[in-house]
XYZ file of C-alpha atoms in Angstrom:
614
model
C 0.297 -52.475 22.251
C 3.621 -50.998 23.383
C 5.408 -52.485 20.378
C 3.024 -50.640 18.057
C 3.972 -47.356 19.753
C 7.752 -47.677 19.720
C 8.031 -44.884 17.148
C 6.404 -42.474 19.637
C 8.738 -43.449 22.441
C 11.876 -45.201 21.247
C 13.949 -44.514 24.386
C 12.380 -46.835 26.973
C 9.414 -49.085 27.719
C 7.663 -49.331 31.079
C 4.846 -51.600 32.258
C 2.738 -51.698 35.427
C 0.731 -54.826 36.292
C -1.790 -55.012 39.144
C -4.185 -57.979 39.059
C -6.515 -57.166 36.145
C -4.894 -53.799 35.412
C -2.061 -53.148 32.948
C -0.478 -49.834 31.973
C 2.214 -49.505 29.318
C 4.368 -46.613 28.122
C 6.852 -46.017 25.315
C 8.889 -43.008 26.411
C 10.592 -40.279 24.413
C 13.116 -38.785 26.848
C 12.865 -34.985 26.854
C 12.831 -33.954 30.548
C 14.956 -35.782 33.175
C 16.799 -38.180 30.889
C 18.309 -40.216 33.733
C 15.562 -40.824 36.318
C 12.350 -39.946 34.482
C 11.418 -43.292 32.933
C 7.804 -44.322 33.501
C 5.535 -45.569 35.028
C 5.868 -43.032 37.873
C 4.495 -43.773 41.363
C 3.589 -41.838 44.498
C 5.432 -42.504 47.780
C 3.659 -45.776 48.683
C 3.088 -46.889 45.073
C -0.688 -46.796 45.467
C -1.008 -44.284 42.602
C 0.737 -44.814 39.269
C 0.705 -42.768 36.056
C 1.867 -43.023 32.446
C 2.057 -39.799 30.428
C 2.319 -38.961 26.744
C 3.354 -35.302 26.452
C 4.833 -32.572 28.628
C 3.671 -30.643 31.709
C 5.062 -27.134 31.280
C 4.310 -25.873 34.807
C 5.836 -28.895 36.544
C 8.478 -26.839 38.368
C 5.908 -24.549 39.989
C 3.718 -27.511 40.910
C 6.702 -29.437 42.299
C 7.611 -26.553 44.643
C 4.029 -26.247 45.835
C 3.644 -29.992 46.420
C 6.939 -30.243 48.299
C 5.751 -27.517 50.648
C 2.708 -29.708 51.298
C 4.946 -32.633 52.305
C 5.174 -34.709 49.116
C 8.436 -36.489 48.344
C 9.840 -36.599 44.802
C 12.173 -39.301 43.527
C 12.759 -37.883 40.028
C 13.112 -34.543 38.217
C 10.448 -35.627 35.763
C 7.451 -33.486 34.862
C 5.345 -36.664 35.042
C 5.807 -37.107 38.777
C 3.793 -34.001 39.668
C 0.641 -35.721 38.370
C 0.534 -38.484 40.992
C 1.101 -36.061 43.882
C -1.345 -33.511 42.502
C -3.900 -36.321 42.238
C -3.303 -37.165 45.912
C -4.225 -33.579 46.751
C -7.095 -32.934 44.346
C -8.279 -36.261 42.990
C -9.607 -36.181 39.402
C -9.704 -32.363 39.552
C -5.912 -32.390 39.282
C -6.248 -31.963 35.515
C -7.430 -28.382 36.037
C -4.001 -27.402 37.403
C -1.929 -28.946 34.604
C -0.523 -26.646 31.942
C 0.785 -28.703 29.051
C 0.058 -31.048 26.197
C -0.858 -34.459 27.492
C -2.801 -37.651 27.456
C -2.302 -39.660 30.629
C -3.637 -42.705 32.427
C -3.569 -42.807 36.238
C -4.448 -45.860 38.313
C -5.544 -45.444 41.954
C -5.069 -48.907 43.464
C -6.884 -48.136 46.744
C -10.041 -46.932 45.033
C -9.674 -49.281 42.057
C -10.130 -46.208 39.853
C -8.699 -45.341 36.453
C -8.419 -41.708 35.360
C -7.818 -40.881 31.690
C -7.336 -37.248 30.683
C -6.515 -35.195 27.615
C -5.069 -31.676 27.383
C -7.139 -28.557 26.822
C -6.901 -28.246 23.044
C -6.174 -31.861 22.084
C -2.472 -31.820 21.259
C -2.173 -35.437 22.356
C -4.624 -38.131 21.174
C -6.413 -40.754 23.259
C -8.491 -43.604 21.801
C -10.483 -45.929 24.050
C -12.965 -48.789 23.932
C -15.515 -49.774 26.586
C -17.157 -53.188 26.661
C -18.489 -55.550 29.343
C -16.798 -53.792 32.266
C -13.433 -53.502 30.492
C -11.681 -50.402 29.177
C -8.756 -50.424 26.737
C -6.969 -47.257 25.609
C -3.980 -46.081 23.582
C -2.426 -43.043 21.910
C -3.044 -44.479 18.444
C -5.822 -46.646 17.055
C -3.271 -49.049 15.545
C -1.980 -49.792 19.048
C -5.468 -50.109 20.527
C -6.344 -52.746 17.919
C -3.643 -55.005 19.358
C -6.499 -55.823 21.757
C -8.234 -58.369 19.555
C -11.399 -58.275 21.655
C -12.255 -54.910 20.069
C -14.527 -55.261 17.056
C -13.466 -53.935 13.640
C -16.949 -52.934 12.436
C -16.860 -49.625 10.567
C -19.305 -46.924 11.675
C -21.221 -45.715 8.559
C -21.905 -42.343 10.186
C -18.162 -41.908 10.751
C -17.514 -42.604 7.067
C -20.031 -39.902 6.182
C -18.447 -37.458 8.650
C -14.983 -38.199 7.247
C -16.064 -37.538 3.665
C -17.563 -34.264 4.796
C -14.679 -32.958 6.941
C -11.599 -34.949 5.899
C -11.288 -36.409 9.412
C -13.541 -38.198 11.909
C -14.571 -35.698 14.621
C -14.389 -36.673 18.310
C -15.873 -38.343 20.245
C -16.655 -40.630 17.333
C -13.988 -42.817 15.703
C -14.129 -44.706 12.418
C -14.903 -47.931 14.337
C -18.201 -48.497 16.092
C -16.575 -49.912 19.246
C -13.922 -47.195 19.655
C -14.214 -43.572 20.804
C -11.842 -40.625 21.049
C -11.684 -38.709 24.314
C -12.381 -35.062 23.339
C -9.947 -32.289 24.303
C -10.298 -30.811 27.810
C -12.085 -33.968 28.987
C -11.327 -36.609 31.562
C -12.759 -40.117 31.856
C -13.225 -41.790 35.220
C -13.586 -45.591 35.138
C -14.777 -47.286 38.344
C -16.699 -50.500 39.079
C -16.885 -51.372 35.411
C -18.501 -48.134 34.242
C -17.174 -44.841 32.888
C -18.196 -41.216 32.920
C -16.608 -38.339 31.040
C -16.546 -34.674 32.027
C -15.215 -31.431 30.567
C -12.836 -29.405 32.730
C -12.016 -26.319 30.579
C -13.290 -24.157 27.736
C -12.438 -20.829 26.171
C -14.621 -17.844 27.038
C -15.461 -15.690 24.020
C -18.316 -13.877 25.763
C -16.101 -11.569 27.846
C -14.197 -8.979 25.832
C -11.440 -6.645 26.954
C -10.883 -3.054 25.949
C -7.876 -0.783 25.816
C -5.618 1.141 23.459
C -4.462 -0.863 20.458
C -0.762 -0.364 21.236
C -1.231 -1.721 24.774
C -3.091 -4.766 23.444
C -0.364 -5.345 20.838
C 2.390 -5.119 23.466
C 0.547 -7.558 25.751
C 0.133 -9.954 22.837
C 3.876 -9.972 22.139
C 4.666 -10.501 25.827
C 2.147 -13.346 26.145
C 3.519 -15.040 23.021
C 7.058 -14.633 24.363
C 6.117 -16.233 27.682
C 4.365 -19.119 25.891
C 7.467 -19.670 23.750
C 9.935 -19.545 26.651
C 8.129 -22.246 28.623
C 8.259 -24.490 25.527
C 12.021 -24.113 25.202
C 12.612 -26.034 28.445
C 14.111 -29.425 27.552
C 17.138 -31.600 28.252
C 17.504 -32.317 24.513
C 18.095 -30.156 21.395
C 15.207 -27.881 20.331
C 14.433 -26.397 16.894
C 11.474 -24.985 14.950
C 9.356 -25.595 11.863
C 9.554 -22.480 9.666
C 7.050 -22.125 6.828
C 7.687 -18.467 6.094
C 4.153 -17.534 7.159
C 3.278 -15.128 9.953
C 2.716 -17.637 12.767
C 5.835 -19.791 12.463
C 7.925 -16.670 11.783
C 6.567 -15.047 14.972
C 7.514 -18.144 16.970
C 11.045 -18.161 15.508
C 11.364 -14.453 16.373
C 10.301 -15.204 19.971
C 12.747 -18.122 20.152
C 15.596 -15.959 18.871
C 14.807 -13.312 21.493
C 14.894 -15.926 24.267
C 17.932 -17.934 23.098
C 21.647 -17.286 23.470
C 22.463 -19.769 20.690
C 21.254 -19.643 17.057
C 17.822 -21.218 16.565
C 17.699 -24.283 14.303
C 14.932 -24.007 11.691
C 13.530 -26.512 9.191
C 11.363 -25.926 6.112
C 9.602 -27.896 3.404
C 9.009 -26.847 -0.197
C 7.545 -28.014 -3.528
C 8.643 -27.951 -7.152
C 5.543 -25.839 -7.877
C 5.905 -22.104 -7.207
C 2.212 -21.716 -6.322
C 2.737 -23.833 -3.201
C 6.389 -23.157 -2.389
C 7.157 -20.840 0.548
C 10.868 -21.618 0.839
C 12.018 -18.134 -0.322
C 9.951 -16.554 2.486
C 11.304 -19.014 5.053
C 14.882 -18.241 3.971
C 14.327 -14.524 4.515
C 13.128 -15.126 8.077
C 16.040 -17.490 8.716
C 18.465 -14.808 7.548
C 16.741 -12.078 9.565
C 17.097 -14.017 12.824
C 20.400 -15.767 12.041
C 19.053 -19.307 12.314
C 20.787 -22.518 11.283
C 18.409 -23.370 8.456
C 17.711 -26.611 6.529
C 15.197 -27.464 3.789
C 13.542 -30.425 2.061
C 11.774 -30.512 -1.342
C 8.635 -32.662 -1.856
C 7.610 -34.072 -5.249
C 4.711 -36.260 -6.392
C 6.664 -39.486 -5.824
C 6.648 -38.599 -2.130
C 3.312 -40.433 -1.789
C 5.301 -43.643 -1.260
C 4.990 -42.862 2.480
C 1.163 -42.942 2.387
C 0.783 -46.504 3.748
C 2.961 -45.578 6.733
C 0.998 -42.357 7.321
C -2.309 -44.233 7.087
C -1.204 -46.870 9.616
C -0.080 -44.255 12.138
C -3.316 -42.274 11.894
C -5.291 -45.477 12.349
C -8.426 -43.967 10.834
C -9.107 -42.192 7.537
C -7.391 -38.812 7.291
C -7.581 -36.729 4.128
C -5.386 -33.664 4.678
C -2.704 -34.072 1.955
C -0.307 -31.790 3.828
C 0.312 -34.827 6.051
C 2.782 -35.878 3.321
C 5.141 -32.878 3.508
C 4.669 -32.726 7.293
C 5.867 -36.342 7.490
C 9.023 -35.500 5.548
C 9.596 -32.288 7.479
C 9.378 -34.226 10.750
C 11.912 -36.793 9.505
C 14.363 -34.038 8.498
C 13.894 -32.200 11.793
C 14.289 -35.318 13.958
C 17.664 -36.016 12.376
C 18.894 -32.826 14.068
C 16.732 -32.154 17.166
C 14.260 -33.929 19.467
C 11.790 -31.065 20.052
C 10.404 -28.650 17.434
C 8.234 -25.584 17.999
C 5.661 -24.578 15.377
C 3.037 -21.931 14.577
C -0.081 -24.094 14.908
C -3.098 -22.326 16.372
C -2.454 -18.762 15.218
C -5.167 -18.873 12.559
C -7.790 -20.323 14.901
C -7.096 -17.747 17.628
C -6.598 -14.588 15.602
C -8.720 -15.232 12.496
C -6.415 -16.317 9.689
C -8.696 -18.047 7.175
C -10.531 -16.477 4.232
C -13.717 -18.264 5.272
C -13.952 -15.958 8.300
C -14.163 -12.958 5.968
C -16.525 -14.656 3.506
C -18.938 -15.854 6.186
C -18.914 -12.478 7.915
C -19.789 -10.831 4.575
C -22.574 -13.354 3.923
C -23.882 -12.813 7.443
C -24.302 -9.105 6.769
C -26.709 -10.016 3.949
C -28.984 -12.029 6.222
C -31.318 -9.025 6.503
C -32.298 -9.430 2.840
C -35.627 -11.194 2.124
C -35.220 -14.958 1.803
C -36.579 -14.904 -1.744
C -33.841 -12.507 -2.832
C -31.157 -14.560 -1.083
C -32.378 -17.738 -2.792
C -32.306 -16.018 -6.170
C -28.720 -14.876 -5.573
C -27.758 -18.414 -4.501
C -29.324 -19.884 -7.651
C -27.421 -17.425 -9.798
C -24.147 -18.279 -8.059
C -24.682 -22.000 -8.665
C -24.695 -21.372 -12.413
C -21.073 -20.239 -12.221
C -20.149 -23.937 -12.012
C -17.579 -25.825 -9.945
C -14.639 -25.292 -12.290
C -11.241 -23.688 -12.480
C -8.630 -22.981 -9.833
C -9.897 -23.519 -6.271
C -8.813 -20.074 -5.076
C -9.947 -18.280 -8.249
C -12.494 -15.461 -8.258
C -15.113 -17.584 -10.055
C -15.092 -20.289 -7.412
C -14.962 -17.751 -4.559
C -18.057 -15.995 -5.880
C -19.806 -19.319 -6.456
C -19.104 -20.485 -2.907
C -20.099 -17.187 -1.314
C -23.301 -16.842 -3.311
C -24.378 -20.441 -2.794
C -24.463 -19.954 0.995
C -26.665 -16.862 1.116
C -29.895 -18.797 1.747
C -28.378 -20.823 4.621
C -28.115 -20.139 8.355
C -24.652 -19.470 9.795
C -23.962 -23.071 10.828
C -25.044 -24.490 7.460
C -23.088 -21.770 5.687
C -19.904 -22.536 7.594
C -20.419 -26.267 7.141
C -20.546 -25.686 3.379
C -17.189 -23.885 3.495
C -15.344 -26.575 5.443
C -16.861 -29.592 3.666
C -14.685 -31.743 1.440
C -17.752 -33.372 -0.103
C -21.128 -31.701 0.411
C -24.221 -33.479 1.653
C -25.899 -33.832 -1.753
C -22.649 -34.895 -3.434
C -22.076 -37.598 -0.818
C -25.592 -38.914 -1.325
C -24.955 -39.120 -5.082
C -21.856 -41.262 -4.470
C -23.386 -43.821 -2.067
C -24.879 -47.103 -3.103
C -28.477 -47.619 -2.032
C -27.363 -50.302 0.451
C -24.776 -48.066 2.129
C -27.159 -45.102 2.269
C -29.706 -47.350 3.971
C -27.121 -48.341 6.608
C -26.614 -44.702 7.545
C -28.312 -43.803 10.845
C -31.125 -41.279 10.858
C -29.812 -37.753 10.295
C -28.684 -36.130 13.526
C -26.814 -32.986 14.431
C -23.411 -32.936 12.742
C -20.161 -31.807 14.351
C -20.301 -28.276 12.913
C -23.937 -27.416 13.863
C -23.351 -28.913 17.331
C -20.240 -26.779 17.794
C -22.123 -23.646 16.692
C -24.939 -24.450 19.116
C -22.517 -24.460 22.057
C -20.429 -21.454 20.959
C -20.296 -18.614 23.483
C -19.272 -15.629 21.326
C -21.654 -12.802 20.440
C -20.015 -12.076 17.069
C -20.045 -14.394 14.058
C -16.239 -14.221 13.782
C -15.793 -15.402 17.374
C -18.309 -18.198 16.895
C -16.424 -19.383 13.814
C -13.121 -19.311 15.714
C -14.638 -21.290 18.589
C -16.060 -23.862 16.193
C -12.693 -24.289 14.495
C -10.902 -24.766 17.830
C -13.248 -27.607 18.767
C -13.411 -29.253 15.317
C -10.865 -28.445 12.585
C -7.942 -27.583 14.874
C -8.078 -30.789 16.896
C -9.487 -33.120 14.244
C -7.201 -32.097 11.392
C -4.226 -29.859 12.226
C -3.195 -31.238 15.611
C -3.833 -34.851 14.609
C -1.679 -34.363 11.506
C 1.229 -32.804 13.385
C 1.124 -35.265 16.293
C 1.067 -38.304 14.013
C 3.713 -36.934 11.633
C 6.138 -35.896 14.352
C 5.690 -38.829 16.711
C 6.123 -41.253 13.810
C 9.761 -40.130 13.977
C 10.047 -39.714 17.744
C 9.915 -35.911 17.460
C 8.024 -33.797 19.995
C 6.120 -30.812 18.547
C 5.267 -27.844 20.766
C 2.939 -24.974 19.843
C 3.238 -21.598 21.619
C 0.067 -20.266 19.961
C -1.848 -23.083 21.700
C -0.865 -21.874 25.141
C -4.145 -21.573 27.118
C -3.271 -18.084 28.386
C -2.533 -16.868 24.855
C -5.680 -18.520 23.463
C -7.858 -16.946 26.174
C -6.182 -13.585 25.557
C -7.131 -13.866 21.873
C -10.656 -15.087 22.676
C -11.254 -12.028 24.874
C -10.270 -9.529 22.169
C -13.041 -7.765 20.262
C -13.840 -9.525 16.984
C -12.849 -6.395 15.019
C -9.281 -6.820 16.278
C -9.122 -10.232 14.649
C -10.967 -9.804 11.355
C -11.430 -6.226 10.148
C -13.031 -5.899 6.731
C -10.986 -8.127 4.418
C -7.918 -8.059 6.680
C -7.324 -11.200 8.716
C -5.299 -11.469 11.971
C -5.422 -7.677 12.263
C -4.051 -7.326 15.811
C -1.374 -9.984 15.332
C -0.070 -8.231 12.217
C -0.162 -4.916 14.099
C 1.779 -6.379 17.034
C 4.445 -7.853 14.750
C 5.212 -4.618 12.861
C 8.906 -4.007 13.338
C 9.489 -7.621 14.386
C 8.791 -9.208 10.986
C 9.214 -7.626 7.524
C 6.220 -5.566 6.389
C 5.931 -7.383 3.062
C 5.635 -10.718 4.870
C 2.927 -9.321 7.134
C 1.047 -7.860 4.178
C 1.246 -10.718 1.677
C -1.790 -13.014 1.250
C -1.933 -16.224 3.258
C -0.486 -19.061 1.202
C -1.309 -21.998 3.422
C 0.555 -25.262 3.871
C -0.791 -27.434 1.074
C 0.320 -29.567 -1.857
C -0.274 -29.265 -5.635
C -2.955 -31.921 -5.361
C -4.882 -31.210 -8.544
C -1.717 -31.133 -10.667
C -0.548 -34.419 -9.143
C -3.906 -36.139 -9.737
C -4.056 -34.878 -13.295
C -0.428 -35.793 -13.933
C 1.739 -38.636 -12.681
C -0.813 -39.834 -10.090
C -3.782 -40.037 -12.487
C -3.515 -43.782 -13.288
C -2.795 -44.562 -9.639
C -5.892 -42.722 -8.414
C -8.168 -44.420 -10.943
C -6.733 -47.856 -10.173
C -7.280 -47.413 -6.432
C -10.839 -46.115 -6.590
C -12.113 -48.448 -9.313
C -10.240 -51.553 -8.193
C -12.640 -54.508 -7.696
C -11.676 -54.681 -4.023
C -12.667 -51.033 -3.496
C -15.885 -51.405 -5.479
C -16.713 -54.563 -3.554
C -16.846 -52.722 -0.238
C -20.270 -51.498 -1.307
C -19.904 -47.856 -0.288
C -19.937 -46.109 -3.667
C -21.447 -46.436 -7.123
C -18.570 -47.086 -9.585
C -20.193 -44.875 -12.246
C -20.374 -41.975 -9.775
C -16.677 -42.377 -8.899
C -15.676 -42.582 -12.560
C -17.730 -39.472 -13.299
C -16.013 -37.563 -10.481
C -12.588 -38.442 -11.870
C -13.645 -37.489 -15.409
C -14.922 -34.067 -14.330
C -11.636 -33.415 -12.517
C -9.666 -34.456 -15.597
C -11.820 -32.011 -17.559
C -10.667 -29.058 -15.449
C -12.656 -28.983 -12.187
C -9.814 -28.356 -9.723
C -12.238 -28.179 -6.799
C -12.877 -31.922 -7.193
C -9.293 -32.849 -6.290
C -10.094 -32.831 -2.555
C -13.127 -35.147 -2.855
C -11.092 -37.573 -4.978
C -8.253 -37.490 -2.459
C -10.637 -38.153 0.442
C -12.001 -41.209 -1.364
C -8.456 -42.438 -2.018
C -7.498 -42.070 1.635
C -10.601 -43.963 2.759
C -9.692 -46.866 0.496
C -6.036 -46.830 1.569
C -7.181 -46.902 5.205
C -9.297 -49.979 4.521
C -6.341 -51.727 2.908
C -3.703 -50.822 5.490
C -5.757 -51.097 8.682
C -8.929 -53.152 8.278
C -7.780 -55.648 5.641
C -4.515 -56.233 7.505
C -6.272 -56.556 10.886
C -8.652 -59.169 9.484
C -5.840 -61.193 7.957
C -6.251 -60.019 4.380
C -3.164 -58.805 2.550
C -3.410 -55.131 1.574
C -3.430 -54.388 -2.148
C 0.072 -53.085 -2.951
C 0.545 -49.495 -4.039
C 1.870 -48.936 -7.541
C 2.662 -45.447 -8.789
């Protein structure tokens, strides 16, 4: 299991053995390079911990614990966990500020504690069976335990094709689960129980003059950035040229005495290339700036990406993120990024669209259904972001409730379209319809306003399942640690407590963040439309990747898995070739599912994966 995680921690390996208990760690040295290797023990070695991640408030906790009589043998952030556990038991997780997944063994109580950070920066897979628990940071490592079954969960396949990822706590395998963010798992006497220890509060809103709120936002972002600059190794930043990463670079420049090192990725397609914007920010703040250009032949890294994710993952921006991480790691060991700004301050067009649709809910249902029927006749054609498709998507949701409406916006392949793809046998294997991840998240949302409920849903689903998984896998594949100031719990709670109108106002997204950054970032950058970090997927699949995509999806091995009707797959490809850009994402999701089968399941069962040929 450790060998399969060497990319995450290439600097040292540590193992703890205690009768029928084994803990392993592959360490990336960032804090306390000399004495911080793990496992880390308490004074009498009765408590031991292995940690993936960083504890940002370790200095404050260390001072407090020393005053209470605890002795420290290292300068490591990891060591505070064992002593904090001695004081508070499993509740110690509530005092930790950081990004982490850790395993702590209490030898006296014969108790294992697993825990994951508040927003899910660090992953944790586990399997429970017959009084045994196995766990790891990546599914590929967990499957080194050959006692774990490889049976695929049909409901997870369905969830993946809907969302582009498998939402926690489910995993793609029936015998494996993912520990959700802000949860701990206590394993004693052969049984386990999980509990949640933190959540954002959207129900309580603050008031005050806009300028005071904007000033507090800048100060809170600055504090979140400064704590993430602490390291005993070189630190840099991902710079896309968008608002969030530019704001982080500005905060880094304000806190640093040396020039910030920045790294950007671009494409040979102007519609997706943000390099000119990134260069302007680099010049404004005097950074040492480097760039990398991604082309269609970059998909040669897909098998490696698939193996690291361990389960199907459809977000195509994993490709440029992989290359960006490789470039960045050649210069620094830690990189800050702008992840989380959209989910806290309202950065996606779907927030505006769903708020608009929600204001039409007062119309009679018959009128809303008629409008939806009219919108459906616009057809699923043309450029994804074009006016035709925007009107079609908005109109088609008018007859739905807010959860169904939002689910429609975030779905890669809709419910009816998935049903049309499945073979009768696979559809029959699907469990009875239950509550999906999106409706369940809406049901537990605490906000009074639709915008806040959408933000809360995204934090618990899309943010952790897609964005954070992508960045963690891409960076740790190269032994690079990614840190995200916008995911600081204090900053996230600050944003959650703001009135919804300060986040999305009319058609303007991230209203208060843009207001706060006036004078810090150029006005034209703050005012330009969101471009997003994506790839020219439709052009690739209609161009050089067209034969490759068809060969993968209609290969006899893929057809033989029994999931999909070959005629339905061929029809999907044909409609995309005929101009339906919106079908590129469904085709890509199907490709990634097949590549996952080849690289993970076929290999694990002793079958050679079908080679890629582009």
